[in-house]
Amino acid sequence: MSLSLQPGGSATRAPPTSALSAPGNAVTTRPITTGTSVLGIKYRDGVMLAADTLCSYGSLAKYKNARRLLPVNSRTLIGGSGEYSDLQAIDDLLRRNALEDRCTADSLYEEENDGEDCAKEVWSYLRAVMYNRRSKMNPLWNDIVVAGFRQNDDGSTSEEPFLGIVDKIGTAYEDDILATGFGGYLALPLMREKYRPDMEEGEARALLEDSLRILFYRDCRALNKVQIAKVTRDGGVLVSDPYELDTYWDFKGFVTNKGEMGTDGGW
């Protein structure tokens, strides 16, 4: 070990170089700052996603303006639950890929390029990324919902909407309605009961808002400040600003005593 002089004239032994340059633990062993459910539904004109804007630091409701519905390009949208920093890493990865595609395209003008990845291509790519990371024991701790439209063979946007999910170990599937987190237990049964393939946009939005409201009542990691996003064939991707849902707390089950113990109505 080499000697190093400290202020005041004292001499101490410096730690070996290998100890200074050794990397820290770069593996996500457990999520720290997390978002909860993301809901997705197909309707007559496209696909719609919904999520609240809360990120919890453990059990602390710390960040109340975390946006988890992210546009990828003009015809693809993702929503993520789980570790928020990993979701940001996925967003950065998809943006780098989009920039690389644009830089290597035949034209610099967007209207002359058909090189944007469609929703199914983004979904397939994320499935490979998630499986690769879990195989290295360093998963991205997220469940990602991908919404958008498929692509025709000539590069044009198909009439068929797409809705798929990829989890942190690379499991992936498609469906007409999807939910992550507690939404898979609380919201998905309600959505299945009321879903119709020919739903209008207003009906789909009302169903998602009702489901988010139920999650706010029953999931202690949820918030009534939410975002709605949609992808349509003609209008592209549109993500709303956060807004608050109206809530009602005077249901009989919320205010009556439990077990006739004279309590305040809590569980």
Tab-separated table of C-alpha atoms in Angstrom:
chain	number	residue	atom	x	y	z
A	1	MET	CA	0.000	0.000	0.000
A	2	SER	CA	1.289	3.514	-0.840
A	3	LEU	CA	1.612	6.356	1.681
A	4	SER	CA	-0.321	9.598	1.388
A	5	LEU	CA	0.349	12.802	3.336
A	6	GLN	CA	-2.620	14.369	5.102
A	7	PRO	CA	-2.914	18.055	6.183
A	8	GLY	CA	-0.986	18.617	9.414
A	9	GLY	CA	1.897	16.401	8.436
A	10	SER	CA	0.436	13.028	9.374
A	11	ALA	CA	1.004	10.126	7.066
A	12	THR	CA	-1.649	7.455	6.488
A	13	ARG	CA	-1.862	4.535	4.180
A	14	ALA	CA	-4.025	5.134	1.104
A	15	PRO	CA	-6.486	2.445	0.040
A	16	PRO	CA	-5.418	0.343	-2.918
A	17	THR	CA	-6.352	1.568	-6.392
A	18	SER	CA	-8.624	-1.408	-6.979
A	19	ALA	CA	-10.780	-0.389	-4.009
A	20	LEU	CA	-11.147	3.153	-5.361
A	21	SER	CA	-12.105	2.053	-8.870
A	22	ALA	CA	-14.383	-0.837	-7.949
A	23	PRO	CA	-17.945	-0.167	-9.191
A	24	GLY	CA	-20.845	-0.049	-6.783
A	25	ASN	CA	-23.891	-2.292	-6.899
A	26	ALA	CA	-25.524	-1.503	-10.248
A	27	VAL	CA	-28.234	-4.176	-10.025
A	28	THR	CA	-31.824	-3.312	-9.202
A	29	THR	CA	-32.484	-5.728	-6.364
A	30	ARG	CA	-35.762	-4.122	-5.338
A	31	PRO	CA	-37.817	-1.138	-6.529
A	32	ILE	CA	-37.578	2.045	-4.442
A	33	THR	CA	-39.617	4.800	-6.117
A	34	THR	CA	-42.624	3.136	-7.737
A	35	GLY	CA	-45.787	3.900	-9.631
A	36	THR	CA	-48.863	1.713	-9.484
A	37	SER	CA	-51.481	0.643	-12.029
A	38	VAL	CA	-51.653	1.446	-15.745
A	39	LEU	CA	-54.915	0.643	-17.568
A	40	GLY	CA	-55.352	0.150	-21.313
A	41	ILE	CA	-58.395	-0.379	-23.531
A	42	LYS	CA	-59.159	-0.615	-27.245
A	43	TYR	CA	-62.181	1.287	-28.552
A	44	ARG	CA	-63.744	2.009	-31.932
A	45	ASP	CA	-61.282	4.660	-33.109
A	46	GLY	CA	-58.054	3.629	-31.386
A	47	VAL	CA	-56.446	2.770	-28.056
A	48	MET	CA	-56.559	4.594	-24.717
A	49	LEU	CA	-54.304	4.370	-21.639
A	50	ALA	CA	-54.811	5.757	-18.137
A	51	ALA	CA	-52.637	6.079	-15.027
A	52	ASP	CA	-52.340	8.224	-11.940
A	53	THR	CA	-49.376	10.530	-11.317
A	54	LEU	CA	-48.206	9.257	-7.920
A	55	CYS	CA	-44.783	7.760	-7.282
A	56	SER	CA	-44.338	6.311	-3.820
A	57	TYR	CA	-41.022	6.195	-1.973
A	58	GLY	CA	-41.640	2.939	-0.151
A	59	SER	CA	-44.947	3.611	1.612
A	60	LEU	CA	-44.554	7.411	1.429
A	61	ALA	CA	-46.666	9.162	-1.234
A	62	LYS	CA	-43.770	11.410	-2.225
A	63	TYR	CA	-43.978	12.495	-5.888
A	64	LYS	CA	-47.475	13.516	-6.994
A	65	ASN	CA	-46.735	14.760	-10.502
A	66	ALA	CA	-44.847	11.820	-12.023
A	67	ARG	CA	-46.067	11.280	-15.565
A	68	ARG	CA	-46.034	7.629	-16.553
A	69	LEU	CA	-47.740	7.816	-19.961
A	70	LEU	CA	-45.017	8.547	-22.515
A	71	PRO	CA	-45.256	9.037	-26.301
A	72	VAL	CA	-42.687	7.092	-28.332
A	73	ASN	CA	-43.549	8.492	-31.764
A	74	SER	CA	-46.586	9.680	-33.709
A	75	ARG	CA	-48.330	6.292	-33.535
A	76	THR	CA	-47.038	4.587	-30.395
A	77	LEU	CA	-47.520	5.237	-26.681
A	78	ILE	CA	-46.234	3.444	-23.577
A	79	GLY	CA	-47.335	3.432	-19.959
A	80	GLY	CA	-45.269	1.978	-17.141
A	81	SER	CA	-45.732	0.859	-13.563
A	82	GLY	CA	-42.964	-0.126	-11.177
A	83	GLU	CA	-39.582	1.547	-10.600
A	84	TYR	CA	-39.761	5.077	-12.025
A	85	SER	CA	-36.033	5.404	-12.753
A	86	ASP	CA	-36.156	2.212	-14.840
A	87	LEU	CA	-39.129	3.643	-16.746
A	88	GLN	CA	-37.056	6.753	-17.478
A	89	ALA	CA	-34.228	4.505	-18.722
A	90	ILE	CA	-36.646	2.717	-21.072
A	91	ASP	CA	-37.936	6.069	-22.353
A	92	ASP	CA	-34.355	7.246	-23.012
A	93	LEU	CA	-33.584	3.988	-24.827
A	94	LEU	CA	-36.606	4.315	-27.128
A	95	ARG	CA	-35.784	7.969	-27.843
A	96	ARG	CA	-32.199	7.076	-28.771
A	97	ASN	CA	-33.466	4.394	-31.139
A	98	ALA	CA	-35.895	6.859	-32.749
A	99	LEU	CA	-33.119	9.429	-33.186
A	100	GLU	CA	-30.806	6.844	-34.727
A	101	ASP	CA	-33.539	5.780	-37.156
A	102	ARG	CA	-34.115	9.385	-38.157
A	103	CYS	CA	-30.414	10.072	-38.665
A	104	THR	CA	-29.987	7.017	-40.881
A	105	ALA	CA	-33.197	7.545	-42.878
A	106	ASP	CA	-33.221	8.354	-46.588
A	107	SER	CA	-34.627	11.837	-45.935
A	108	LEU	CA	-34.332	14.375	-43.122
A	109	TYR	CA	-37.978	15.402	-43.582
A	110	GLU	CA	-40.394	13.558	-41.310
A	111	GLU	CA	-43.252	13.651	-43.820
A	112	GLU	CA	-41.084	11.757	-46.334
A	113	ASN	CA	-40.085	9.021	-43.900
A	114	ASP	CA	-42.072	5.905	-43.035
A	115	GLY	CA	-39.335	4.638	-40.730
A	116	GLU	CA	-41.108	5.077	-37.391
A	117	ASP	CA	-41.516	1.881	-35.420
A	118	CYS	CA	-45.112	0.761	-35.099
A	119	ALA	CA	-46.553	-0.264	-31.750
A	120	LYS	CA	-46.001	-3.984	-32.275
A	121	GLU	CA	-42.353	-3.414	-33.206
A	122	VAL	CA	-41.810	-1.388	-30.017
A	123	TRP	CA	-43.546	-4.114	-28.016
A	124	SER	CA	-41.395	-6.857	-29.571
A	125	TYR	CA	-38.238	-4.830	-28.952
A	126	LEU	CA	-39.116	-4.251	-25.293
A	127	ARG	CA	-39.834	-7.946	-24.854
A	128	ALA	CA	-36.270	-8.707	-25.993
A	129	VAL	CA	-34.802	-5.965	-23.776
A	130	MET	CA	-36.687	-7.155	-20.684
A	131	TYR	CA	-35.753	-10.793	-21.219
A	132	ASN	CA	-32.110	-9.864	-21.827
A	133	ARG	CA	-31.925	-7.866	-18.608
A	134	ARG	CA	-33.574	-10.514	-16.460
A	135	SER	CA	-31.218	-13.137	-17.918
A	136	LYS	CA	-28.328	-11.026	-16.590
A	137	MET	CA	-30.002	-10.868	-13.148
A	138	ASN	CA	-30.357	-7.104	-13.601
A	139	PRO	CA	-34.010	-6.569	-14.566
A	140	LEU	CA	-35.753	-3.356	-15.429
A	141	TRP	CA	-38.357	-3.400	-12.672
A	142	ASN	CA	-41.377	-2.390	-14.766
A	143	ASP	CA	-44.542	-3.637	-16.386
A	144	ILE	CA	-44.920	-1.753	-19.683
A	145	VAL	CA	-48.179	-1.337	-21.621
A	146	VAL	CA	-47.660	-0.514	-25.322
A	147	ALA	CA	-50.506	1.071	-27.303
A	148	GLY	CA	-50.774	2.225	-30.879
A	149	PHE	CA	-51.328	0.886	-34.372
A	150	ARG	CA	-49.820	-1.843	-36.464
A	151	GLN	CA	-48.047	-1.137	-39.742
A	152	ASN	CA	-48.976	-2.279	-43.237
A	153	ASP	CA	-46.415	-3.884	-45.532
A	154	ASP	CA	-46.051	-0.620	-47.478
A	155	GLY	CA	-45.165	1.322	-44.298
A	156	SER	CA	-48.546	2.999	-43.877
A	157	THR	CA	-50.497	2.878	-40.624
A	158	SER	CA	-52.913	-0.037	-40.388
A	159	GLU	CA	-56.558	0.243	-39.408
A	160	GLU	CA	-55.974	-2.329	-36.658
A	161	PRO	CA	-55.098	-0.950	-33.203
A	162	PHE	CA	-52.569	-2.694	-30.987
A	163	LEU	CA	-52.451	-3.144	-27.205
A	164	GLY	CA	-49.796	-5.286	-25.538
A	165	ILE	CA	-47.937	-5.694	-22.257
A	166	VAL	CA	-44.398	-6.719	-21.285
A	167	ASP	CA	-43.393	-7.451	-17.703
A	168	LYS	CA	-39.993	-7.319	-16.023
A	169	ILE	CA	-39.046	-10.903	-16.892
A	170	GLY	CA	-39.976	-10.614	-20.570
A	171	THR	CA	-43.435	-12.191	-20.484
A	172	ALA	CA	-45.518	-10.516	-23.199
A	173	TYR	CA	-49.046	-10.813	-24.561
A	174	GLU	CA	-51.761	-8.815	-26.345
A	175	ASP	CA	-55.391	-8.192	-25.390
A	176	ASP	CA	-58.288	-5.772	-25.855
A	177	ILE	CA	-58.104	-4.620	-22.218
A	178	LEU	CA	-55.022	-4.656	-19.977
A	179	ALA	CA	-54.032	-3.561	-16.499
A	180	THR	CA	-50.838	-3.659	-14.429
A	181	GLY	CA	-50.266	-3.640	-10.675
A	182	PHE	CA	-53.331	-3.711	-8.419
A	183	GLY	CA	-55.381	-2.861	-11.504
A	184	GLY	CA	-55.049	-6.480	-12.577
A	185	TYR	CA	-57.015	-7.504	-9.471
A	186	LEU	CA	-59.377	-4.579	-8.861
A	187	ALA	CA	-59.948	-2.803	-12.184
A	188	LEU	CA	-59.643	-5.561	-14.790
A	189	PRO	CA	-62.800	-7.469	-13.691
A	190	LEU	CA	-64.830	-4.240	-13.877
A	191	MET	CA	-63.416	-3.421	-17.307
A	192	ARG	CA	-64.177	-6.932	-18.598
A	193	GLU	CA	-67.774	-6.638	-17.409
A	194	LYS	CA	-68.446	-3.346	-19.239
A	195	TYR	CA	-66.161	-3.612	-22.256
A	196	ARG	CA	-67.476	-3.639	-25.834
A	197	PRO	CA	-65.268	-3.619	-28.952
A	198	ASP	CA	-67.369	-0.834	-30.526
A	199	MET	CA	-67.138	1.566	-27.577
A	200	GLU	CA	-67.067	5.264	-28.363
A	201	GLU	CA	-64.190	7.395	-27.080
A	202	GLY	CA	-66.352	8.942	-24.336
A	203	GLU	CA	-67.472	5.516	-23.109
A	204	ALA	CA	-63.900	4.220	-22.995
A	205	ARG	CA	-62.723	7.285	-21.082
A	206	ALA	CA	-65.600	7.026	-18.584
A	207	LEU	CA	-64.791	3.344	-17.980
A	208	LEU	CA	-61.113	4.114	-17.364
A	209	GLU	CA	-61.960	6.983	-15.006
A	210	ASP	CA	-64.363	4.776	-13.026
A	211	SER	CA	-61.666	2.110	-12.752
A	212	LEU	CA	-59.060	4.641	-11.592
A	213	ARG	CA	-61.529	5.932	-9.019
A	214	ILE	CA	-62.011	2.416	-7.614
A	215	LEU	CA	-58.232	2.014	-7.444
A	216	PHE	CA	-57.945	5.292	-5.540
A	217	TYR	CA	-60.483	4.011	-3.016
A	218	ARG	CA	-58.828	0.618	-2.539
A	219	ASP	CA	-55.118	0.924	-3.414
A	220	CYS	CA	-53.093	2.886	-0.859
A	221	ARG	CA	-50.414	3.576	-3.524
A	222	ALA	CA	-52.901	5.270	-5.887
A	223	LEU	CA	-53.933	8.916	-6.300
A	224	ASN	CA	-56.962	10.696	-7.752
A	225	LYS	CA	-54.727	12.904	-9.937
A	226	VAL	CA	-54.625	11.086	-13.271
A	227	GLN	CA	-53.701	11.248	-16.944
A	228	ILE	CA	-55.507	9.871	-19.976
A	229	ALA	CA	-53.727	9.247	-23.288
A	230	LYS	CA	-55.003	8.009	-26.631
A	231	VAL	CA	-53.674	6.921	-30.010
A	232	THR	CA	-55.871	7.303	-33.081
A	233	ARG	CA	-55.069	6.576	-36.699
A	234	ASP	CA	-55.695	10.116	-37.930
A	235	GLY	CA	-54.887	12.161	-34.820
A	236	GLY	CA	-51.760	10.345	-33.628
A	237	VAL	CA	-50.741	10.379	-29.969
A	238	LEU	CA	-52.388	12.731	-27.485
A	239	VAL	CA	-51.549	12.784	-23.750
A	240	SER	CA	-53.697	14.872	-21.420
A	241	ASP	CA	-52.407	17.107	-18.668
A	242	PRO	CA	-52.938	15.711	-15.158
A	243	TYR	CA	-56.354	16.391	-13.637
A	244	GLU	CA	-58.198	15.287	-10.503
A	245	LEU	CA	-61.074	12.833	-10.390
A	246	ASP	CA	-64.140	13.622	-8.330
A	247	THR	CA	-64.479	11.221	-5.410
A	248	TYR	CA	-67.294	10.271	-3.033
A	249	TRP	CA	-66.525	9.067	0.480
A	250	ASP	CA	-70.002	8.716	1.990
A	251	PHE	CA	-70.622	5.145	0.888
A	252	LYS	CA	-72.177	3.125	3.680
A	253	GLY	CA	-69.254	0.700	3.744
A	254	PHE	CA	-66.844	3.588	4.301
A	255	VAL	CA	-68.590	5.133	7.316
A	256	THR	CA	-70.270	2.318	9.272
A	257	ASN	CA	-68.507	0.663	12.180
A	258	LYS	CA	-66.691	-2.565	11.422
A	259	GLY	CA	-67.558	-5.505	13.624
A	260	GLU	CA	-69.706	-3.254	15.863
A	261	MET	CA	-66.596	-2.316	17.811
A	262	GLY	CA	-67.371	1.378	18.012
A	263	THR	CA	-64.454	2.352	15.777
A	264	ASP	CA	-64.286	5.226	13.297
A	265	GLY	CA	-65.136	3.053	10.287
A	266	GLY	CA	-61.563	2.186	9.344
A	267	TRP	CA	-60.370	-1.312	8.656
